[in-house]
């Protein structure tokens, strides 16, 4: 069966995500062959500039409607505080079919509210995890024929789309995104089958926050698992 991994997609007309490796590492071999070898697949021109602009504009609208004083958004982190911040947050755990907002480290004061003088659009780490469910613009892209065709070409049969998110790379604020395995959080049995599709809505470079991938790491065992505590949800 297909291995776990990531697909890195970029907008057409140049640009798209850089990967932390030599530019000629992926040759003109079939997509499935490259993906199974490296654990990632770099595709430029997957989405049009118009599609990317439409999603950026829609996110501006969603942020404009969000009132951070009425919904105290939690901080999102991937460092040593991750279990504390995400693992115990109902706002995070209940976001699978909703649109929730998550702050960068340092964006909120002790009372959980945005720091004075910090614009809300500059304070966000990400918005998710149910954009593909709750919003028509993001749902249209996530369920598009080209997305489904690509996933099928790589060998997935009857895939399920469990989450979607819009990730920001804010200047001068926020914490480090540490190296991780997506199967730690989206784990399947009897074997890992998690597949991530990452679309760059702006030109992504080594200087402004591109995604990094280590070839072959998809064949390594999953080192860490986040598990939902069923007693917490069943007990209310």
Short mmCIF file of C-alpha atoms in Angstrom, two decimals:
data_model
loop_
_atom_site.label_atom_id
_atom_site.label_comp_id
_atom_site.label_asym_id
_atom_site.label_seq_id
_atom_site.Cartn_x
_atom_site.Cartn_y
_atom_site.Cartn_z
CA UNK A 1 0.00 0.00 0.00
CA UNK A 2 0.99 3.67 -0.19
CA UNK A 3 3.38 5.09 2.39
CA UNK A 4 2.65 8.13 4.50
CA UNK A 5 4.01 11.43 3.25
CA UNK A 6 3.35 14.93 2.01
CA UNK A 7 2.52 16.51 -1.31
CA UNK A 8 3.88 20.04 -1.74
CA UNK A 9 1.88 22.07 -4.23
CA UNK A 10 2.53 25.51 -5.66
CA UNK A 11 0.68 28.09 -7.71
CA UNK A 12 1.19 28.31 -11.45
CA UNK A 13 3.24 30.93 -13.30
CA UNK A 14 6.37 30.34 -11.28
CA UNK A 15 6.82 30.28 -7.54
CA UNK A 16 5.69 27.50 -5.27
CA UNK A 17 7.28 25.86 -2.26
CA UNK A 18 10.99 25.23 -1.95
CA UNK A 19 12.16 22.05 -0.29
CA UNK A 20 15.25 21.84 1.87
CA UNK A 21 17.29 19.77 -0.57
CA UNK A 22 18.97 19.95 -3.97
CA UNK A 23 16.59 21.26 -6.68
CA UNK A 24 17.26 18.29 -9.00
CA UNK A 25 16.44 15.65 -6.39
CA UNK A 26 13.09 14.83 -8.03
CA UNK A 27 13.44 13.83 -11.67
CA UNK A 28 10.91 13.08 -14.40
CA UNK A 29 9.98 9.71 -12.92
CA UNK A 30 6.27 8.86 -12.38
CA UNK A 31 4.70 10.70 -9.44
CA UNK A 32 3.94 7.51 -7.55
CA UNK A 33 7.55 6.28 -7.93
CA UNK A 34 8.98 9.56 -6.65
CA UNK A 35 6.52 9.74 -3.79
CA UNK A 36 7.16 6.21 -2.60
CA UNK A 37 10.91 6.77 -2.81
CA UNK A 38 11.15 10.15 -1.07
CA UNK A 39 8.01 10.40 1.05
CA UNK A 40 7.10 13.73 -0.52
CA UNK A 41 6.18 15.03 -3.94
CA UNK A 42 6.80 18.56 -5.22
CA UNK A 43 4.26 19.74 -7.82
CA UNK A 44 4.50 23.22 -9.27
CA UNK A 45 1.55 24.80 -11.02
CA UNK A 46 -1.00 22.61 -9.26
CA UNK A 47 -3.30 25.52 -8.40
CA UNK A 48 -3.86 28.64 -10.46
CA UNK A 49 -2.96 32.12 -9.24
CA UNK A 50 -6.69 32.87 -9.27
CA UNK A 51 -7.48 29.92 -7.01
CA UNK A 52 -4.81 30.99 -4.54
CA UNK A 53 -6.02 34.59 -4.56
CA UNK A 54 -9.59 33.43 -3.97
CA UNK A 55 -8.57 31.44 -0.89
CA UNK A 56 -6.45 34.30 0.47
CA UNK A 57 -9.33 36.72 0.03
CA UNK A 58 -11.78 34.34 1.68
CA UNK A 59 -9.48 34.00 4.68
CA UNK A 60 -9.36 37.78 5.02
CA UNK A 61 -13.16 37.75 5.15
CA UNK A 62 -13.22 35.02 7.80
CA UNK A 63 -10.69 36.88 9.95
CA UNK A 64 -12.67 40.09 9.51
CA UNK A 65 -15.77 38.40 10.94
CA UNK A 66 -13.89 36.81 13.84
CA UNK A 67 -14.16 38.67 17.16
CA UNK A 68 -11.20 37.61 19.34
CA UNK A 69 -12.82 39.23 22.40
CA UNK A 70 -15.80 36.88 22.15
CA UNK A 71 -13.78 33.78 21.29
CA UNK A 72 -10.57 33.60 23.28
CA UNK A 73 -8.43 31.67 20.82
CA UNK A 74 -5.78 29.42 22.37
CA UNK A 75 -2.10 29.51 21.47
CA UNK A 76 -0.90 26.83 19.06
CA UNK A 77 2.61 25.41 19.55
CA UNK A 78 4.66 22.44 18.35
CA UNK A 79 7.36 22.54 21.02
CA UNK A 80 7.40 21.04 24.51
CA UNK A 81 4.17 22.81 25.44
CA UNK A 82 2.15 21.10 22.70
CA UNK A 83 0.57 18.44 24.88
CA UNK A 84 -0.48 21.05 27.45
CA UNK A 85 -1.83 23.56 24.92
CA UNK A 86 -3.55 21.26 22.43
CA UNK A 87 -4.10 18.03 24.34
CA UNK A 88 -6.23 19.67 27.03
CA UNK A 89 -8.11 22.19 24.88
CA UNK A 90 -11.72 21.47 23.93
CA UNK A 91 -11.55 24.38 21.49
CA UNK A 92 -8.77 22.54 19.66
CA UNK A 93 -10.25 19.04 19.94
CA UNK A 94 -13.72 20.16 18.81
CA UNK A 95 -12.50 21.93 15.66
CA UNK A 96 -12.69 19.00 13.21
CA UNK A 97 -15.86 20.24 11.50
CA UNK A 98 -15.66 23.92 12.42
CA UNK A 99 -13.57 27.01 11.73
CA UNK A 100 -11.50 27.85 14.80
CA UNK A 101 -8.73 30.40 15.24
CA UNK A 102 -5.38 29.71 16.93
CA UNK A 103 -2.90 32.35 18.09
CA UNK A 104 0.85 32.59 17.79
CA UNK A 105 2.99 32.42 20.88
CA UNK A 106 3.35 35.88 22.36
CA UNK A 107 0.15 37.22 20.77
CA UNK A 108 -2.00 37.11 23.91
CA UNK A 109 -1.64 38.53 27.37
CA UNK A 110 -2.14 36.71 30.66
CA UNK A 111 -5.90 37.18 30.33
CA UNK A 112 -5.95 35.34 27.00
CA UNK A 113 -6.84 38.45 25.00
CA UNK A 114 -4.84 39.92 22.14
CA UNK A 115 -2.07 42.23 23.24
CA UNK A 116 -2.82 45.89 22.74
CA UNK A 117 -1.67 47.21 19.37
CA UNK A 118 -1.42 43.80 17.73
CA UNK A 119 -3.73 43.39 14.74
CA UNK A 120 -5.70 40.15 14.84
CA UNK A 121 -4.58 39.13 11.35
CA UNK A 122 -0.95 39.39 12.56
CA UNK A 123 -1.63 37.34 15.68
CA UNK A 124 -2.84 34.11 14.07
CA UNK A 125 -0.83 30.91 13.78
CA UNK A 126 -3.53 29.05 11.86
CA UNK A 127 -7.24 28.69 11.17
CA UNK A 128 -8.83 25.22 11.04
CA UNK A 129 -9.59 22.37 11.14
CA UNK A 130 -12.89 22.08 9.27
CA UNK A 131 -12.45 24.57 6.44
CA UNK A 132 -13.20 21.76 3.97
CA UNK A 133 -16.53 21.23 5.74
CA UNK A 134 -17.75 24.65 6.85
CA UNK A 135 -16.62 27.00 4.07
CA UNK A 136 -17.61 26.78 0.39
CA UNK A 137 -14.40 28.30 -1.04
CA UNK A 138 -12.06 25.92 0.77
CA UNK A 139 -14.47 23.01 0.34
CA UNK A 140 -14.44 23.56 -3.43
CA UNK A 141 -10.64 23.24 -3.59
CA UNK A 142 -10.36 20.37 -1.09
CA UNK A 143 -12.93 18.28 -2.95
CA UNK A 144 -11.84 19.27 -6.46
CA UNK A 145 -11.31 16.67 -9.16
CA UNK A 146 -7.60 17.43 -9.41
CA UNK A 147 -7.05 16.81 -5.70
CA UNK A 148 -8.97 13.54 -5.81
CA UNK A 149 -7.23 12.45 -9.02
CA UNK A 150 -3.80 13.10 -7.54
CA UNK A 151 -4.54 11.15 -4.37
CA UNK A 152 -5.89 8.25 -6.45
CA UNK A 153 -2.81 8.33 -8.72
CA UNK A 154 -0.63 7.84 -5.64
CA UNK A 155 -2.55 4.72 -4.68
CA UNK A 156 -5.13 5.81 -2.10
CA UNK A 157 -8.52 4.09 -2.32
CA UNK A 158 -11.62 5.58 -0.69
CA UNK A 159 -9.66 8.26 1.23
CA UNK A 160 -11.20 10.31 4.05
CA UNK A 161 -10.49 14.02 4.53
CA UNK A 162 -10.25 14.50 8.32
CA UNK A 163 -8.96 18.05 8.62
CA UNK A 164 -7.87 21.19 6.81
CA UNK A 165 -6.08 24.31 7.98
CA UNK A 166 -4.79 27.64 6.78
CA UNK A 167 -1.31 28.23 8.21
CA UNK A 168 0.28 31.66 8.59
CA UNK A 169 3.97 32.54 8.68
CA UNK A 170 3.86 35.76 10.67
CA UNK A 171 6.82 38.14 10.77
CA UNK A 172 8.50 38.91 14.11
CA UNK A 173 6.17 36.77 16.25
CA UNK A 174 5.47 33.12 16.97
CA UNK A 175 7.36 29.99 17.89
CA UNK A 176 9.42 27.51 15.95
CA UNK A 177 7.64 24.74 14.05
CA UNK A 178 9.63 21.71 15.11
CA UNK A 179 10.17 18.63 12.95
CA UNK A 180 7.33 16.16 13.35
CA UNK A 181 5.41 13.26 11.81
CA UNK A 182 1.79 13.92 10.85
CA UNK A 183 0.91 10.34 11.79
CA UNK A 184 1.51 11.28 15.42
CA UNK A 185 -1.77 13.18 15.27
CA UNK A 186 -3.69 11.46 12.44
CA UNK A 187 -2.89 7.84 13.15
CA UNK A 188 -4.46 4.86 11.41
CA UNK A 189 -4.21 1.12 12.04
CA UNK A 190 -3.12 -1.49 11.16
CA UNK A 191 -0.59 0.79 9.42
CA UNK A 192 -0.10 4.54 9.01
CA UNK A 193 -1.79 5.94 5.88
CA UNK A 194 -1.80 9.69 6.64
CA UNK A 195 -1.25 11.85 3.55
CA UNK A 196 -0.76 15.62 3.78
CA UNK A 197 -1.31 18.07 0.91
CA UNK A 198 0.39 21.42 1.46
CA UNK A 199 -0.49 24.23 -0.95
CA UNK A 200 1.63 27.37 -1.00
CA UNK A 201 -0.70 30.37 -1.43
CA UNK A 202 2.30 32.71 -1.78
CA UNK A 203 5.73 32.09 -3.25
CA UNK A 204 7.49 30.07 -0.54
CA UNK A 205 11.25 30.40 -0.16
CA UNK A 206 13.96 29.36 2.26
CA UNK A 207 13.75 32.88 3.71
CA UNK A 208 10.02 33.23 4.34
CA UNK A 209 8.85 29.94 5.82
CA UNK A 210 8.79 27.07 3.33
CA UNK A 211 8.11 23.47 4.27
CA UNK A 212 11.14 21.25 4.88
CA UNK A 213 11.21 17.52 4.10
CA UNK A 214 13.75 14.79 4.81
CA UNK A 215 13.83 12.16 2.04
CA UNK A 216 13.06 8.64 3.21
CA UNK A 217 11.79 9.63 6.66
CA UNK A 218 8.32 8.32 5.76
CA UNK A 219 9.70 4.79 6.09
CA UNK A 220 10.71 5.30 9.71
CA UNK A 221 8.44 4.19 12.60
CA UNK A 222 6.05 6.69 14.16
CA UNK A 223 7.87 7.91 17.25
CA UNK A 224 5.06 9.66 19.14
CA UNK A 225 1.27 9.33 19.34
CA UNK A 226 -1.45 11.74 20.47
CA UNK A 227 -4.47 9.71 21.65
CA UNK A 228 -7.91 11.10 22.48
CA UNK A 229 -9.04 10.34 26.03
CA UNK A 230 -12.45 8.77 25.39
CA UNK A 231 -13.44 9.13 29.03
CA UNK A 232 -13.16 12.92 28.74
CA UNK A 233 -15.55 13.10 25.78
CA UNK A 234 -17.99 10.44 26.96
CA UNK A 235 -18.13 11.93 30.42
CA UNK A 236 -18.71 15.47 29.14
#
